[in-house]
Coordinates of C-alpha atoms in Angstrom, one line a residue:
M1 CA 65.9 27.8 44.0
T2 CA 63.2 27.7 41.3
K3 CA 62.6 30.6 38.9
R4 CA 59.3 31.3 40.6
E5 CA 60.8 31.4 44.0
Q6 CA 63.4 33.9 42.7
E7 CA 60.6 36.1 41.4
I8 CA 59.0 36.2 44.8
I9 CA 62.2 37.0 46.6
D10 CA 62.9 39.7 44.0
L11 CA 59.5 41.2 44.8
I12 CA 60.2 41.2 48.5
N13 CA 63.5 42.9 47.9
R14 CA 61.8 45.6 45.8
E15 CA 59.1 46.3 48.3
V16 CA 60.8 45.7 51.7
K17 CA 63.7 48.0 52.2
P18 CA 65.1 50.5 54.8
A19 CA 63.6 54.0 54.8
L20 CA 64.8 57.0 56.9
G21 CA 61.9 59.2 57.7
C22 CA 58.3 59.3 56.3
T23 CA 58.5 58.3 52.7
E24 CA 56.5 61.1 51.1
P25 CA 58.7 63.9 52.2
I26 CA 61.7 61.6 51.6
A27 CA 60.6 61.1 48.0
V28 CA 60.7 64.9 47.7
A29 CA 64.1 65.1 49.2
L30 CA 65.3 62.4 46.8
A31 CA 64.0 64.2 43.7
V32 CA 65.7 67.5 44.9
A33 CA 68.9 65.7 45.7
K34 CA 68.9 64.1 42.2
A35 CA 68.4 67.5 40.6
V36 CA 71.2 69.1 42.6
E37 CA 73.5 66.2 41.7
I38 CA 72.7 66.7 38.0
L39 CA 73.8 70.4 38.4
A40 CA 77.0 69.3 40.2
D41 CA 77.9 66.5 37.8
N42 CA 76.9 67.8 34.4
G43 CA 80.1 69.0 32.7
T44 CA 83.2 68.9 34.9
A45 CA 82.9 66.4 37.8
C46 CA 84.0 67.7 41.2
S47 CA 85.3 65.9 44.2
N48 CA 82.9 64.8 46.9
A49 CA 84.5 67.3 49.3
S50 CA 84.2 70.3 47.0
C51 CA 80.6 69.3 46.0
S52 CA 79.7 69.1 49.7
L53 CA 81.1 72.5 50.3
W54 CA 79.4 73.9 47.3
R55 CA 76.0 72.5 48.3
L56 CA 76.4 74.2 51.7
T57 CA 77.1 77.6 50.2
A58 CA 75.1 77.7 46.9
N59 CA 71.8 79.6 46.7
F60 CA 69.3 77.1 45.4
Q61 CA 65.8 78.0 44.2
I62 CA 63.6 74.9 44.5
D63 CA 60.2 74.6 42.8
L64 CA 58.1 71.6 43.7
E65 CA 55.1 70.1 42.0
V66 CA 53.6 67.3 44.0
S67 CA 50.4 65.2 43.9
G68 CA 47.8 65.8 46.5
N69 CA 48.6 62.6 48.3
I70 CA 52.2 63.5 48.6
L71 CA 51.2 66.9 50.1
K72 CA 48.7 65.3 52.4
N73 CA 51.2 62.8 53.8
A74 CA 54.0 65.4 54.3
M75 CA 52.3 68.3 55.9
G76 CA 52.5 67.2 59.5
V77 CA 55.2 64.6 59.8
G78 CA 58.6 65.1 61.4
I79 CA 61.7 65.3 59.2
P80 CA 64.7 63.3 60.7
G81 CA 67.2 65.3 62.6
T82 CA 65.5 68.7 62.3
G83 CA 62.7 69.0 64.9
M84 CA 60.6 70.4 62.0
I85 CA 57.7 69.1 59.9
G86 CA 56.7 69.3 56.2
L87 CA 57.9 69.3 52.7
P88 CA 59.9 72.6 52.6
I89 CA 62.5 71.4 55.2
A90 CA 62.7 68.0 53.5
A91 CA 63.3 69.6 50.1
T92 CA 66.0 72.0 51.3
L93 CA 67.8 69.2 53.2
G94 CA 67.7 67.2 50.0
A95 CA 69.5 70.0 48.3
V96 CA 72.2 70.6 50.9
C97 CA 73.0 67.1 52.1
G98 CA 71.0 64.5 50.2
H99 CA 72.5 61.6 48.3
A100 CA 70.2 60.2 45.6
D101 CA 72.1 56.9 45.5
K102 CA 70.9 56.2 49.0
G103 CA 67.3 55.9 47.8
L104 CA 64.8 56.1 50.7
E105 CA 67.7 56.8 53.0
V106 CA 68.6 59.9 51.0
L107 CA 68.9 62.0 54.2
Q108 CA 71.4 59.7 55.9
G109 CA 74.0 62.5 55.9
V110 CA 71.9 65.0 57.8
N111 CA 73.9 67.0 60.4
P112 CA 73.7 70.3 62.2
D113 CA 75.5 72.2 59.5
A114 CA 73.1 70.9 56.8
V115 CA 70.0 71.7 59.0
A116 CA 71.3 75.2 59.6
R117 CA 71.8 75.8 55.8
A118 CA 68.4 74.2 55.0
R119 CA 66.8 76.6 57.5
K120 CA 68.5 79.5 55.9
L121 CA 67.2 78.6 52.5
L122 CA 63.7 78.5 54.0
A123 CA 64.2 81.9 55.7
D124 CA 65.2 83.3 52.3
K125 CA 62.1 81.9 50.7
R126 CA 64.0 79.7 48.3
I127 CA 61.3 77.1 47.9
K128 CA 57.9 77.1 46.3
V129 CA 55.3 74.2 46.4
K130 CA 52.2 73.7 44.3
I131 CA 49.9 70.8 43.6
A132 CA 50.7 69.2 40.3
D133 CA 48.1 68.6 37.6
T134 CA 48.6 64.9 37.3
E135 CA 46.6 61.6 37.5
H136 CA 49.5 60.0 39.4
L137 CA 48.7 59.6 43.1
L138 CA 52.4 59.6 43.8
Y139 CA 54.1 62.3 41.9
V140 CA 57.0 64.6 42.6
K141 CA 58.7 67.0 40.2
A142 CA 61.7 69.0 41.7
T143 CA 63.2 71.8 39.6
V144 CA 66.4 73.3 41.1
R145 CA 67.8 76.6 39.9
L146 CA 71.0 78.4 41.0
G147 CA 70.2 81.8 42.4
A148 CA 72.3 84.8 43.2
G149 CA 75.5 84.4 45.3
K150 CA 79.2 84.1 45.0
A151 CA 79.3 80.3 45.1
S152 CA 76.5 80.1 42.6
A153 CA 78.1 82.6 40.2
E154 CA 81.5 80.9 40.3
Y155 CA 79.7 77.6 39.5
T156 CA 77.7 79.0 36.7
T157 CA 80.8 80.5 35.1
R158 CA 82.7 77.2 35.4
K159 CA 80.0 74.9 34.1
G160 CA 77.5 77.1 32.3
G161 CA 74.3 75.5 33.6
T162 CA 71.8 76.8 36.1
E163 CA 68.7 74.5 36.1
A164 CA 68.0 70.8 36.5
S165 CA 64.9 68.7 37.4
A166 CA 64.0 65.2 38.5
V167 CA 60.6 63.5 38.4
I168 CA 59.4 60.6 40.6
E169 CA 56.2 58.7 39.7
D170 CA 54.2 55.8 41.4
D171 CA 57.0 54.5 43.6
H172 CA 58.7 56.6 46.3
D173 CA 62.2 56.0 44.9
K174 CA 61.4 55.6 41.2
I175 CA 63.0 58.5 39.3
V176 CA 61.5 58.4 35.8
R177 CA 62.8 61.6 34.2
T178 CA 65.7 64.0 34.6
T179 CA 66.7 67.2 32.7
F180 CA 69.5 69.6 32.6
E181 CA 68.7 73.0 31.1
D182 CA 66.4 72.2 28.2
K183 CA 67.9 68.8 27.6
I184 CA 66.2 65.5 28.7
L185 CA 68.9 63.3 30.2
M186 CA 66.7 60.3 31.1
N187 CA 63.1 59.4 30.4
A188 CA 62.2 56.0 31.7
E189 CA 58.9 54.1 31.9
S190 CA 56.9 55.0 34.9
A191 CA 56.5 52.5 37.7
A192 CA 52.8 52.2 37.0
A193 CA 53.3 51.5 33.3
A194 CA 56.1 49.0 34.1
K195 CA 53.9 47.1 36.6
E196 CA 51.0 47.1 34.1
S197 CA 53.1 45.4 31.5
T198 CA 54.9 43.0 33.9
G199 CA 52.0 41.9 36.1
N200 CA 52.5 44.1 39.2
N201 CA 52.5 41.6 42.0
I202 CA 53.6 38.7 39.7
G203 CA 50.2 37.0 40.0
L204 CA 50.5 36.0 43.6
T205 CA 47.7 34.5 45.6
V206 CA 47.3 34.0 49.4
K207 CA 47.6 30.2 48.7
E208 CA 51.0 30.6 46.9
I209 CA 52.2 33.0 49.5
H210 CA 51.4 30.5 52.3
E211 CA 53.1 27.7 50.4
F212 CA 56.2 29.8 49.7
A213 CA 56.5 30.9 53.4
L214 CA 56.3 27.3 54.5
T215 CA 58.6 25.6 51.9
A216 CA 61.2 28.2 50.8
D217 CA 64.8 27.3 51.8
Y218 CA 65.6 29.1 55.1
Q219 CA 68.9 30.3 53.7
D220 CA 67.1 32.1 50.9
I221 CA 64.7 34.0 53.1
K222 CA 66.6 34.7 56.4
F223 CA 67.5 38.1 55.0
I224 CA 64.0 39.1 56.2
L225 CA 65.2 39.1 59.8
E226 CA 66.7 42.5 59.1
D227 CA 63.0 43.5 59.7
R228 CA 63.6 42.7 63.4
T229 CA 67.0 44.4 63.5
L230 CA 65.7 47.8 62.3
N231 CA 62.1 47.9 63.5
L232 CA 62.8 46.5 67.0
A233 CA 65.6 49.1 67.4
L234 CA 63.2 51.8 66.4
A235 CA 60.6 50.4 68.9
K236 CA 63.1 50.5 71.7
E237 CA 64.1 54.0 70.9
G238 CA 60.4 55.0 71.0
L239 CA 60.0 53.5 74.4
A240 CA 63.1 55.1 75.7
G241 CA 62.4 58.6 74.5
D242 CA 59.5 61.0 74.5
Y243 CA 58.5 61.0 70.8
G244 CA 55.3 62.3 69.3
L245 CA 52.2 61.4 71.3
R246 CA 54.1 58.7 73.3
V247 CA 51.4 56.2 72.4
G248 CA 53.6 53.1 72.7
K249 CA 55.2 54.3 75.9
S250 CA 51.9 55.1 77.5
I251 CA 50.5 51.7 76.7
R252 CA 53.5 50.0 78.2
E253 CA 53.6 52.2 81.3
N254 CA 49.9 51.7 82.0
Q255 CA 49.9 48.0 81.6
K256 CA 48.8 47.3 85.2
E257 CA 46.2 49.9 85.6
V258 CA 44.6 49.9 82.1
F259 CA 46.0 47.5 79.5
G260 CA 47.2 44.5 81.4
D261 CA 50.4 42.6 80.8
D262 CA 49.0 40.4 78.0
F263 CA 50.4 39.8 74.5
M264 CA 48.0 42.3 72.9
S265 CA 49.2 45.3 75.0
Y266 CA 52.8 44.2 74.5
A267 CA 52.4 44.1 70.7
M268 CA 50.5 47.3 70.6
G269 CA 53.1 49.1 72.8
L270 CA 56.1 47.9 70.8
T271 CA 54.6 48.6 67.4
A272 CA 53.2 52.0 68.4
A273 CA 56.5 53.1 70.0
A274 CA 58.3 52.4 66.7
S275 CA 55.7 54.6 64.9
D276 CA 56.0 57.3 67.6
A277 CA 59.7 57.6 67.0
R278 CA 59.6 57.5 63.2
M279 CA 56.8 60.0 62.8
A280 CA 58.4 62.5 65.2
G281 CA 61.6 62.6 63.2
C282 CA 63.9 60.0 64.7
T283 CA 67.1 59.6 62.7
M284 CA 66.9 55.7 62.8
P285 CA 65.6 53.9 59.7
A286 CA 62.6 51.7 59.5
M287 CA 62.2 48.6 57.4
S288 CA 59.4 49.7 55.0
N289 CA 56.8 47.7 53.1
S290 CA 55.3 48.9 49.8
G291 CA 57.0 52.3 50.2
S292 CA 55.8 53.0 53.7
G293 CA 57.8 52.8 56.9
N294 CA 54.7 52.7 59.1
Q295 CA 53.3 49.8 57.1
G296 CA 56.7 48.1 57.4
I297 CA 56.6 48.6 61.2
T298 CA 52.9 47.4 61.5
V299 CA 53.4 44.4 59.3
S300 CA 56.4 43.2 61.3
M301 CA 56.4 44.4 64.9
P302 CA 53.4 42.4 66.1
V303 CA 55.0 39.2 64.7
I304 CA 58.3 40.1 66.2
A305 CA 56.6 40.8 69.5
Y306 CA 55.0 37.4 69.4
A307 CA 58.4 35.8 68.8
L308 CA 59.9 37.7 71.7
R309 CA 57.1 36.9 74.0
Y310 CA 57.0 33.2 73.3
N311 CA 60.6 32.4 72.4
I312 CA 60.1 31.6 68.7
D313 CA 63.2 30.5 66.9
D314 CA 64.7 32.5 64.0
E315 CA 63.5 30.2 61.2
R316 CA 59.9 30.3 62.3
L317 CA 60.1 34.0 62.7
A318 CA 61.6 34.5 59.3
R319 CA 58.8 32.4 57.7
A320 CA 56.2 34.4 59.6
L321 CA 57.7 37.7 58.4
I322 CA 57.8 36.4 54.8
L323 CA 54.1 35.6 55.1
S324 CA 53.1 38.9 56.7
N325 CA 55.1 41.0 54.3
L326 CA 53.9 39.2 51.2
V327 CA 50.3 39.3 52.2
A328 CA 50.6 43.1 52.7
I329 CA 52.3 43.5 49.4
H330 CA 49.6 41.4 47.7
I331 CA 46.8 43.4 49.2
K332 CA 48.5 46.7 48.5
S333 CA 48.9 45.9 44.8
H334 CA 45.1 46.3 44.5
L335 CA 45.2 49.8 46.0
G336 CA 48.3 51.5 44.7
K337 CA 51.0 53.1 46.9
L338 CA 48.8 56.0 48.2
S339 CA 45.1 56.1 48.8
A340 CA 42.5 57.4 51.3
L341 CA 42.6 54.0 53.1
C342 CA 45.0 54.0 56.0
G343 CA 47.9 51.7 55.2
C344 CA 47.9 50.2 58.7
V345 CA 44.7 48.3 57.6
I346 CA 46.7 46.4 55.0
A347 CA 49.8 46.1 57.1
S348 CA 48.0 44.8 60.2
T349 CA 46.2 42.3 58.1
G350 CA 49.6 40.9 57.1
S351 CA 50.8 40.8 60.7
S352 CA 47.6 39.0 61.7
C353 CA 48.5 36.3 59.2
G354 CA 52.0 36.0 60.7
I355 CA 50.6 35.6 64.2
V356 CA 48.2 32.9 63.0
Y357 CA 51.2 31.0 61.5
L358 CA 53.2 31.3 64.7
Q359 CA 50.3 29.9 66.6
G360 CA 50.3 26.9 64.4
G361 CA 47.4 28.0 62.1
D362 CA 46.9 26.6 58.6
Y363 CA 45.9 28.2 55.3
E364 CA 42.2 28.2 56.1
Q365 CA 42.8 30.0 59.4
I366 CA 45.1 32.6 57.6
C367 CA 42.3 33.3 55.2
A368 CA 39.9 33.6 58.1
A369 CA 42.2 36.2 59.7
I370 CA 42.3 38.2 56.5
K371 CA 38.5 38.2 56.2
N372 CA 38.1 39.1 59.9
M373 CA 40.4 42.1 59.3
V374 CA 38.6 43.2 56.2
G375 CA 35.3 43.0 58.1
N376 CA 36.7 45.1 60.9
I377 CA 38.8 48.2 60.1
T378 CA 38.4 48.6 56.3
G379 CA 37.0 52.1 56.7
M380 CA 39.9 53.7 58.5
V381 CA 40.9 56.8 56.5
C382 CA 44.4 58.2 55.9
D383 CA 44.4 61.9 56.9
G384 CA 48.1 62.4 56.3
A385 CA 51.3 61.3 57.9
K386 CA 51.8 62.7 61.4
V387 CA 52.6 61.7 65.0
G388 CA 49.0 60.7 65.5
C389 CA 49.5 57.7 63.1
A390 CA 50.8 55.8 66.1
M391 CA 47.3 55.7 67.5
K392 CA 46.0 54.1 64.2
V393 CA 48.9 51.7 64.3
A394 CA 48.0 50.6 67.8
S395 CA 44.3 50.1 66.7
G396 CA 45.5 48.0 63.7
V397 CA 47.6 45.8 66.0
S398 CA 44.7 45.3 68.4
S399 CA 42.5 44.3 65.4
A400 CA 45.2 42.0 64.1
V401 CA 45.5 40.1 67.4
Q402 CA 41.7 39.9 67.8
S403 CA 41.4 38.6 64.2
S404 CA 44.1 35.9 64.8
V405 CA 42.4 34.7 68.0
L406 CA 39.0 34.4 66.2
A407 CA 40.7 32.6 63.3
M408 CA 42.4 30.1 65.5
R409 CA 39.0 29.2 67.0
G410 CA 37.6 28.6 63.5
I411 CA 35.6 31.9 63.6
C412 CA 35.5 33.8 60.3
A413 CA 33.5 36.7 58.9
S414 CA 30.9 35.3 56.6
E415 CA 30.4 36.1 52.9
T416 CA 27.0 37.5 54.0
D417 CA 28.9 40.2 55.8
G418 CA 29.5 43.4 53.9
I419 CA 32.3 43.2 51.3
I420 CA 33.5 39.8 52.4
D421 CA 33.4 37.1 49.7
K422 CA 33.6 33.3 50.1
D423 CA 36.7 33.5 47.9
I424 CA 39.7 35.1 49.6
E425 CA 41.1 36.7 46.4
K426 CA 37.7 38.3 45.7
T427 CA 37.6 39.6 49.2
I428 CA 41.0 41.2 48.7
R429 CA 39.9 42.7 45.4
N430 CA 36.8 44.1 47.1
L431 CA 39.0 45.8 49.7
G432 CA 41.1 47.2 46.9
L433 CA 38.1 48.6 45.1
I434 CA 37.0 50.4 48.2
G435 CA 40.4 52.0 48.8
S436 CA 41.3 52.8 45.2
R437 CA 38.0 53.8 43.6
G438 CA 35.4 54.1 46.3
M439 CA 37.3 56.5 48.5
R440 CA 38.5 59.0 45.8
E441 CA 36.1 61.7 46.9
T442 CA 37.0 61.1 50.5
D443 CA 40.6 61.6 49.6
K444 CA 39.9 64.9 47.9
M445 CA 37.8 66.1 50.8
I446 CA 40.5 65.2 53.4
L447 CA 43.1 67.2 51.4
D448 CA 40.7 70.1 51.1
I449 CA 40.1 70.2 54.8
M450 CA 43.8 69.9 55.6
I451 CA 44.8 72.7 53.2
C452 CA 42.0 75.1 54.4
K453 CA 42.6 74.8 58.1

């Protein structure tokens, strides 16, 4: 393996990883869990058993400062294993059962006892949330204090500390600063600063992504098939249960009367079903992309659906998933992790490329698919994470299939059309400008509407 190939694989491993629950409230749970662990570990270490018992009995006071985009994407989404929505339950669960070393799967240990304790903290009004004064679109500061109570008093006497904090910036699982009392324990470079100094997406182009997907040694990239393991299981769960708006299930159950039994409805149904389950609080993880489980689902499930429908072998599927994931990562690098542009626009663009590849398409046809997608659903806004996201996911999949069909026929949106440029990289940059700069006021207006309802 060359040095450059290793860089690309390292990038995939950073951006494609399992995530349990919507990643915005999960980022909050992660910050809270880290702050609680600092309280538990600073001074005399305690056993896992005693720490777990202490966490279930201590009275925590949790103060959250979050960016507007974190708040927007956490207000209406289900929290795994709780039947509840929003930041407060995610934060209190992070306190009573979260494990920071699990990253985006911080709530892996959720159980009925933990949910009951988290609900009690909510009932006792042990949490406060406010919007942070920050330029970071992705920002969480969790400050945890020990309140009144026997367990808290005994702990304070033994260790002498009552307050800790943790800050996440720019990436959902990037903890950049921690404190205990008035002492800074860790102060790392933020993800945004690190990326600015190291080149963010390591200078990728669609051309290089295509070449890598075609030529990389299969043994080096077959790990990406974990995409299929996690997201297909989530899709099957969504079809079996009654999650959210039941978008995927409704598509599959109405295939004869409305949708037909074609590939498009099959891909839409499977992908939307995975989103249905995830956004309604299913306790199964998704394989995320660029910090988003829904984007990970949308970038992979249409490609997986094609492989299932047409008996594609594992190596070809792996190469298609590498292509789709990297295209999404590349485009996302021009927008940032959170924006007013719906993430399924980027993710479904990646899956359209994967479908083109599986159909035997070449580089020019992959570029055509990207341009067709940019010319189609660029304006889809993100109005927060919620069960309704499954409808947007289904729309993205529909557009991805349409774009791939057109691309395979040699049909491509022209550079005279809107923000499309003859050069594929300029087209992607134009999309990034729309999402990152052009829609800033839209983002603010969406949040204002949501808060004032």
